[in-house]
PDB file of C-alpha atoms in Angstrom:
ATOM      1  CA  MET A1091       4.768 -14.555 -29.100  1.00 43.00           C
ATOM      2  CA  SER A1092       4.401 -15.472 -24.894  1.00 51.00           C
ATOM      3  CA  ASP A1093       5.964 -13.650 -22.518  1.00 50.00           C
ATOM      4  CA  ASP A1094       7.883 -15.966 -20.159  1.00 55.00           C
ATOM      5  CA  THR A1095       9.303 -13.356 -18.310  1.00 56.00           C
ATOM      6  CA  LEU A1096       8.234 -13.083 -14.541  1.00 49.00           C
ATOM      7  CA  TRP A1097       6.447 -10.199 -15.419  1.00 46.00           C
ATOM      8  CA  GLY A1098       4.749 -11.673 -18.205  1.00 53.00           C
ATOM      9  CA  MET A1099       3.523 -15.244 -15.932  1.00 52.00           C
ATOM     10  CA  TRP A1100       2.534 -12.536 -12.888  1.00 47.00           C
ATOM     11  CA  VAL A1101      -0.330 -10.862 -15.296  1.00 52.00           C
ATOM     12  CA  ARG A1102      -1.683 -14.757 -16.554  1.00 54.00           C
ATOM     13  CA  GLY A1103      -1.555 -15.993 -13.184  1.00 54.00           C
ATOM     14  CA  GLU A1104       0.253 -17.948 -13.756  1.00 54.00           C
ATOM     15  CA  VAL A1105       2.838 -17.662 -10.760  1.00 49.00           C
ATOM     16  CA  GLU A1106       0.432 -19.128  -8.737  1.00 53.00           C
ATOM     17  CA  ASP A1107       1.152 -22.715 -10.352  1.00 53.00           C
ATOM     18  CA  LEU A1108       4.094 -22.030 -10.416  1.00 52.00           C
ATOM     19  CA  LEU A1109       4.729 -21.858  -6.757  1.00 50.00           C
ATOM     20  CA  ASP A1110       2.008 -24.848  -5.743  1.00 51.00           C
ATOM     21  CA  LEU A1111       0.951 -22.157  -2.708  1.00 48.00           C
ATOM     22  CA  PRO A1112      -1.278 -24.785   0.075  1.00 47.00           C
ATOM     23  CA  PHE A1113      -4.021 -21.978   1.237  1.00 46.00           C
ATOM     24  CA  GLU A1114      -5.971 -18.993  -1.735  1.00 50.00           C
ATOM     25  CA  GLY A1115      -6.285 -15.834  -0.605  1.00 50.00           C
ATOM     26  CA  MET A1116      -2.323 -15.123  -0.115  1.00 54.00           C
ATOM     27  CA  ARG A1117      -1.068 -12.793  -2.196  1.00 55.00           C
ATOM     28  CA  ILE A1118       1.686 -12.468  -5.051  1.00 55.00           C
ATOM     29  CA  GLU A1119       4.144  -9.845  -5.220  1.00 51.00           C
ATOM     30  CA  ILE A1120       6.930  -8.717  -7.229  1.00 52.00           C
ATOM     31  CA  ILE A1121       8.963  -6.480  -5.429  1.00 53.00           C
ATOM     32  CA  GLY A1122      12.875  -5.978  -6.021  1.00 53.00           C
ATOM     33  CA  GLY A1123      13.020  -8.172  -8.907  1.00 52.00           C
ATOM     34  CA  GLN A1124      11.435 -10.982  -6.546  1.00 57.00           C
ATOM     35  CA  ILE A1125       8.333 -13.095  -5.079  1.00 54.00           C
ATOM     36  CA  VAL A1126       6.731 -12.223  -2.900  1.00 57.00           C
ATOM     37  CA  VAL A1127       4.301 -14.628  -0.880  1.00 54.00           C
ATOM     38  CA  SER A1128       1.815 -12.980   1.669  1.00 56.00           C
ATOM     39  CA  PRO A1129      -0.958 -14.801   4.008  1.00 56.00           C
ATOM     40  CA  ALA A1130      -4.055 -13.378   3.716  1.00 58.00           C
ATOM     41  CA  PRO A1131      -4.116 -10.943   6.948  1.00 64.00           C
ATOM     42  CA  THR A1132      -5.565 -10.947  10.635  1.00 78.00           C
ATOM     43  CA  LEU A1133      -9.132  -9.317  11.624  1.00 85.00           C
ATOM     44  CA  GLY A1134      -6.937  -6.725  13.410  1.00 90.00           C
ATOM     45  CA  HIS A1135      -5.556  -5.749   9.819  1.00 90.00           C
ATOM     46  CA  ALA A1136      -8.449  -5.691   8.249  1.00 92.00           C
ATOM     47  CA  MET A1137     -10.406  -3.819  11.049  1.00 95.00           C
ATOM     48  CA  ILE A1138      -7.753  -0.971  10.005  1.00 97.00           C
ATOM     49  CA  LEU A1139      -7.964  -1.056   6.329  1.00 95.00           C
ATOM     50  CA  HIS A1140     -12.254  -1.179   7.002  1.00 96.00           C
ATOM     51  CA  ASP A1141     -11.192   2.190   9.000  1.00 97.00           C
ATOM     52  CA  LEU A1142      -9.552   3.869   6.693  1.00 98.00           C
ATOM     53  CA  ALA A1143     -11.814   3.390   4.050  1.00 97.00           C
ATOM     54  CA  LEU A1144     -15.043   4.206   5.937  1.00 97.00           C
ATOM     55  CA  ALA A1145     -13.075   7.632   6.312  1.00 97.00           C
ATOM     56  CA  VAL A1146     -12.743   8.261   3.195  1.00 97.00           C
ATOM     57  CA  THR A1147     -16.442   6.789   2.254  1.00 96.00           C
ATOM     58  CA  THR A1148     -17.760   9.171   5.071  1.00 97.00           C
ATOM     59  CA  ALA A1149     -16.302  11.930   3.306  1.00 97.00           C
ATOM     60  CA  SER A1150     -17.151  11.433   0.035  1.00 95.00           C
ATOM     61  CA  MET A1151     -21.144  10.886   1.280  1.00 95.00           C
ATOM     62  CA  SER A1152     -21.108  14.106   2.990  1.00 95.00           C
ATOM     63  CA  ASP A1153     -19.829  16.461  -0.172  1.00 96.00           C
ATOM     64  CA  PRO A1154     -20.870  15.502  -3.101  1.00 92.00           C
ATOM     65  CA  ASP A1155     -17.997  17.174  -4.525  1.00 96.00           C
ATOM     66  CA  TYR A1156     -15.537  15.032  -2.610  1.00 97.00           C
ATOM     67  CA  PRO A1157     -12.820  13.656  -5.541  1.00 97.00           C
ATOM     68  CA  TRP A1158     -11.473  10.161  -3.436  1.00 98.00           C
ATOM     69  CA  VAL A1159     -12.503   6.709  -3.334  1.00 97.00           C
ATOM     70  CA  ALA A1160     -10.461   3.917  -1.630  1.00 97.00           C
ATOM     71  CA  ALA A1161     -10.231   0.263  -3.111  1.00 94.00           C
ATOM     72  CA  GLN A1162      -8.727  -3.188  -1.948  1.00 90.00           C
ATOM     73  CA  GLY A1163      -6.977  -5.337  -3.890  1.00 77.00           C
ATOM     74  CA  VAL A1164      -5.484  -3.470  -6.441  1.00 82.00           C
ATOM     75  CA  ASN A1165      -2.528  -4.434  -8.169  1.00 80.00           C
ATOM     76  CA  LEU A1166      -0.538  -1.173  -8.959  1.00 77.00           C
ATOM     77  CA  CYS A1167       1.873  -1.303 -11.622  1.00 68.00           C
ATOM     78  CA  ARG A1168       3.954  -0.295 -14.117  1.00 54.00           C
ATOM     79  CA  GLU A1169       4.364  -2.703 -17.595  1.00 53.00           C
ATOM     80  CA  THR A1170       7.222  -0.570 -18.986  1.00 45.00           C
ATOM     81  CA  ALA A1171       9.542  -2.453 -15.821  1.00 44.00           C
ATOM     82  CA  GLY A1172       7.833  -5.429 -15.218  1.00 46.00           C
ATOM     83  CA  LYS A1173       7.372  -4.461 -11.363  1.00 54.00           C
ATOM     84  CA  SER A1174       3.710  -4.293  -9.610  1.00 69.00           C
ATOM     85  CA  LEU A1175       2.014  -3.970  -6.075  1.00 81.00           C
ATOM     86  CA  ILE A1176      -0.890  -5.726  -4.775  1.00 83.00           C
ATOM     87  CA  PRO A1177      -1.198  -2.342  -1.594  1.00 90.00           C
ATOM     88  CA  ASP A1178      -3.523  -2.865   1.248  1.00 91.00           C
ATOM     89  CA  LEU A1179      -5.476  -0.060   0.304  1.00 94.00           C
ATOM     90  CA  VAL A1180      -5.201   2.492  -2.536  1.00 96.00           C
ATOM     91  CA  VAL A1181      -6.701   5.735  -2.272  1.00 97.00           C
ATOM     92  CA  LEU A1182      -7.833   7.524  -6.200  1.00 97.00           C
ATOM     93  CA  ALA A1183      -9.568  10.287  -7.908  1.00 97.00           C
ATOM     94  CA  GLY A1184     -13.443   8.207  -8.211  1.00 96.00           C
ATOM     95  CA  ASP A1185     -13.550   8.919 -12.011  1.00 96.00           C
ATOM     96  CA  ALA A1186      -9.891   6.803 -12.237  1.00 94.00           C
ATOM     97  CA  LEU A1187     -11.372   4.218 -10.558  1.00 93.00           C
ATOM     98  CA  ALA A1188     -14.674   4.303 -12.517  1.00 94.00           C
ATOM     99  CA  ALA A1189     -12.548   4.507 -16.386  1.00 94.00           C
ATOM    100  CA  ALA A1190     -10.730   1.469 -15.358  1.00 89.00           C
ATOM    101  CA  GLY A1191     -13.764  -0.708 -14.418  1.00 89.00           C
ATOM    102  CA  ASP A1192     -15.147   0.154 -17.663  1.00 93.00           C
ATOM    103  CA  ALA A1193     -11.925  -0.622 -18.995  1.00 90.00           C
ATOM    104  CA  ASP A1194     -11.534  -3.535 -16.849  1.00 85.00           C
ATOM    105  CA  THR A1195      -7.804  -3.499 -17.103  1.00 79.00           C
ATOM    106  CA  PHE A1196      -5.349  -5.179 -15.261  1.00 75.00           C
ATOM    107  CA  GLY A1197      -3.997  -2.781 -13.216  1.00 81.00           C
ATOM    108  CA  LEU A1198      -3.363   0.883 -12.475  1.00 88.00           C
ATOM    109  CA  SER A1199      -0.833   3.336 -13.799  1.00 88.00           C
ATOM    110  CA  PRO A1200       1.393   5.260 -10.717  1.00 90.00           C
ATOM    111  CA  ASP A1201       0.081   8.332 -12.198  1.00 92.00           C
ATOM    112  CA  GLU A1202      -3.511   7.191 -11.657  1.00 94.00           C
ATOM    113  CA  ILE A1203      -2.717   6.632  -7.610  1.00 95.00           C
ATOM    114  CA  GLU A1204      -3.297   9.535  -4.883  1.00 97.00           C
ATOM    115  CA  MET A1205      -1.987   6.892  -1.602  1.00 97.00           C
ATOM    116  CA  VAL A1206      -0.882   3.649  -0.923  1.00 96.00           C
ATOM    117  CA  VAL A1207      -1.514   2.253   2.225  1.00 97.00           C
ATOM    118  CA  GLU A1208       0.073  -0.405   3.822  1.00 95.00           C
ATOM    119  CA  VAL A1209      -0.693  -2.308   7.260  1.00 95.00           C
ATOM    120  CA  SER A1210       2.575  -3.885   8.275  1.00 94.00           C
ATOM    121  CA  SER A1211       2.585  -7.892   9.356  1.00 89.00           C
ATOM    122  CA  PRO A1212       5.109  -9.999  10.899  1.00 88.00           C
ATOM    123  CA  SER A1213       6.301 -11.656   8.333  1.00 79.00           C
ATOM    124  CA  ASN A1214       6.441  -8.612   5.609  1.00 79.00           C
ATOM    125  CA  SER A1215       6.987  -6.019   7.702  1.00 85.00           C
ATOM    126  CA  GLU A1216      10.610  -4.555   6.383  1.00 85.00           C
ATOM    127  CA  GLN A1217       8.747  -4.620   3.079  1.00 85.00           C
ATOM    128  CA  ASP A1218       6.791  -1.640   4.218  1.00 91.00           C
ATOM    129  CA  ARG A1219       9.076   0.581   5.805  1.00 93.00           C
ATOM    130  CA  PRO A1220      11.906   2.578   4.410  1.00 93.00           C
ATOM    131  CA  PRO A1221      14.311   0.479   4.030  1.00 87.00           C
ATOM    132  CA  LYS A1222      17.849   0.029   6.256  1.00 79.00           C
ATOM    133  CA  GLY A1223      21.503   1.031   5.528  1.00 64.00           C
ATOM    134  CA  GLY A1224      22.133   0.774   1.975  1.00 52.00           C
ATOM    135  CA  ARG A1225      19.352  -1.979   0.592  1.00 47.00           C
ATOM    136  CA  ARG A1226      17.183   0.970  -0.705  1.00 45.00           C
ATOM    137  CA  LEU A1227      19.253   1.211  -4.283  1.00 46.00           C
ATOM    138  CA  ALA A1228      19.854  -1.833  -4.550  1.00 48.00           C
ATOM    139  CA  GLU A1229      16.783  -4.251  -3.511  1.00 60.00           C
ATOM    140  CA  PRO A1230      13.409  -1.859  -3.662  1.00 73.00           C
ATOM    141  CA  ASN A1231      10.742  -2.550  -1.028  1.00 86.00           C
ATOM    142  CA  LYS A1232       7.773  -1.281  -1.559  1.00 87.00           C
ATOM    143  CA  TRP A1233       8.350   1.734  -0.131  1.00 93.00           C
ATOM    144  CA  SER A1234      10.922   3.044  -1.922  1.00 91.00           C
ATOM    145  CA  GLN A1235       9.494   1.327  -4.938  1.00 88.00           C
ATOM    146  CA  CYS A1236       6.241   3.735  -4.411  1.00 92.00           C
ATOM    147  CA  ALA A1237       8.560   6.616  -4.437  1.00 93.00           C
ATOM    148  CA  ARG A1238      10.168   5.914  -7.153  1.00 90.00           C
ATOM    149  CA  VAL A1239       7.127   5.804  -9.844  1.00 90.00           C
ATOM    150  CA  GLU A1240       5.934   9.429  -7.083  1.00 94.00           C
ATOM    151  CA  VAL A1241       3.367   7.669  -5.955  1.00 95.00           C
ATOM    152  CA  PRO A1242       2.155  11.312  -3.966  1.00 98.00           C
ATOM    153  CA  TYR A1243       1.039   9.832  -0.719  1.00 98.00           C
ATOM    154  CA  TYR A1244       2.133   6.157   1.118  1.00 98.00           C
ATOM    155  CA  LEU A1245       0.282   5.948   4.419  1.00 98.00           C
ATOM    156  CA  LEU A1246       2.025   3.324   6.729  1.00 98.00           C
ATOM    157  CA  VAL A1247      -0.079   1.599   9.642  1.00 98.00           C
ATOM    158  CA  ASP A1248       2.704  -0.010  11.362  1.00 97.00           C
ATOM    159  CA  ARG A1249       1.617  -3.274  14.025  1.00 96.00           C
ATOM    160  CA  ALA A1250       4.728  -3.491  15.121  1.00 95.00           C
ATOM    161  CA  PRO A1251       4.700  -3.585  19.333  1.00 95.00           C
ATOM    162  CA  LYS A1252       7.941  -1.181  19.326  1.00 94.00           C
ATOM    163  CA  GLU A1253       5.838   0.816  16.932  1.00 95.00           C
ATOM    164  CA  ALA A1254       2.191   0.324  16.995  1.00 97.00           C
ATOM    165  CA  LYS A1255       2.294   4.282  15.249  1.00 98.00           C
ATOM    166  CA  THR A1256       1.190   5.345  11.799  1.00 98.00           C
ATOM    167  CA  THR A1257       3.297   7.766   9.676  1.00 98.00           C
ATOM    168  CA  LEU A1258       2.243  10.076   6.628  1.00 98.00           C
ATOM    169  CA  TYR A1259       5.004  10.546   4.062  1.00 98.00           C
ATOM    170  CA  CYS A1260       5.670  12.776   1.342  1.00 98.00           C
ATOM    171  CA  ILE A1261       7.828  13.870  -1.155  1.00 98.00           C
ATOM    172  CA  PRO A1262       8.529  11.183  -3.603  1.00 96.00           C
ATOM    173  CA  ASP A1263      11.954  12.371  -5.017  1.00 96.00           C
ATOM    174  CA  PRO A1264      11.973   8.927  -7.955  1.00 93.00           C
ATOM    175  CA  SER A1265      15.812   9.216  -7.811  1.00 92.00           C
ATOM    176  CA  THR A1266      16.755   8.076  -4.817  1.00 91.00           C
ATOM    177  CA  GLY A1267      13.673   6.368  -4.354  1.00 90.00           C
ATOM    178  CA  ALA A1268      13.164   7.870  -1.158  1.00 94.00           C
ATOM    179  CA  TYR A1269       9.807  10.059   0.871  1.00 96.00           C
ATOM    180  CA  LEU A1270      10.811  13.063   1.713  1.00 96.00           C
ATOM    181  CA  HIS A1271       9.181  14.564   4.386  1.00 98.00           C
ATOM    182  CA  ARG A1272       7.071  12.237   6.635  1.00 97.00           C
ATOM    183  CA  GLU A1273       3.561  12.949   9.758  1.00 98.00           C
ATOM    184  CA  SER A1274       3.254  10.227  12.600  1.00 98.00           C
ATOM    185  CA  TRP A1275       0.604   9.308  14.691  1.00 98.00           C
ATOM    186  CA  ASP A1276       0.499   6.977  18.302  1.00 98.00           C
ATOM    187  CA  PHE A1277      -2.292   4.738  17.976  1.00 98.00           C
ATOM    188  CA  GLY A1278      -4.490   6.072  19.932  1.00 97.00           C
ATOM    189  CA  GLN A1279      -4.167   8.870  18.596  1.00 98.00           C
ATOM    190  CA  THR A1280      -6.630  10.947  15.621  1.00 98.00           C
ATOM    191  CA  ILE A1281      -4.715  10.605  12.618  1.00 98.00           C
ATOM    192  CA  GLN A1282      -5.389  13.876  10.725  1.00 97.00           C
ATOM    193  CA  LEU A1283      -4.345  13.885   6.979  1.00 97.00           C
ATOM    194  CA  PRO A1284      -4.474  17.013   5.134  1.00 96.00           C
ATOM    195  CA  GLU A1285      -5.301  17.805   2.261  1.00 96.00           C
ATOM    196  CA  PRO A1286      -6.092  16.584  -0.615  1.00 97.00           C
ATOM    197  CA  PHE A1287      -7.999  14.054   1.749  1.00 97.00           C
ATOM    198  CA  ASN A1288      -8.847  16.039   4.586  1.00 97.00           C
ATOM    199  CA  ILE A1289     -10.254  14.167   6.707  1.00 97.00           C
ATOM    200  CA  GLU A1290     -10.206  11.934  10.586  1.00 97.00           C
ATOM    201  CA  VAL A1291      -9.196   8.828  11.313  1.00 98.00           C
ATOM    202  CA  GLU A1292      -9.698   7.270  14.791  1.00 96.00           C
ATOM    203  CA  THR A1293      -7.322   4.759  15.830  1.00 97.00           C
ATOM    204  CA  SER A1294      -8.576   4.464  19.631  1.00 96.00           C
ATOM    205  CA  ARG A1295      -9.526   0.385  18.363  1.00 95.00           C
ATOM    206  CA  TRP A1296      -6.125   0.123  16.507  1.00 97.00           C
ATOM    207  CA  ARG A1297      -3.485  -2.468  18.608  1.00 96.00           C
ATOM    208  CA  PRO A1298      -0.190  -3.846  17.574  1.00 96.00           C
ATOM    209  CA  TRP A1299       0.272  -7.315  16.364  1.00 93.00           C
ATOM    210  CA  LYS A1300       0.438 -10.281  19.637  1.00 87.00           C
ATOM    211  CA  LYS A1301       3.675 -10.797  20.147  1.00 72.00           C
TER     212      LYS A1301
END
């Protein structure tokens, strides 16, 4: 029997056909029970993701025992709840990514991911940040949804001109959909990601988005 739920349509790639989007490369996600469409990222956005992924890759190349790898364009899904996200970047154990690749799975489950990375854009920044007011429980966004499924770390690179900083969130509380601890670095400062990652990321080239 065909699954006619929004989740089933998303898995089969039918949501794209339903929306009839004018451009390729747009990201389609199910967040808070709604279809969220995001445009392809700018080069500034892509450069930041490159720098973060490169830091993880460099650490793994210099230490054969370093367990982590970074991957882009990976579905983070919780099939039982019919919800799914496509983070900008995920960091997970190399053997977990290899096993998922060998099985050609549709996506990764939350317990396979150590850190979700999001870089904010003008069109969808509110999806990436801690929700304001009482919206947290009523309409979970990416930040709160990752906390609800207990992704251990959530790294937000906020390119808004009034923010221009990177924040690492940890200690997820699934009952409230919130991260209980955070540490931030302004653009230009070197990010010091603590254990279990233990890497540094240079941010001197990072810039806010243009107004």
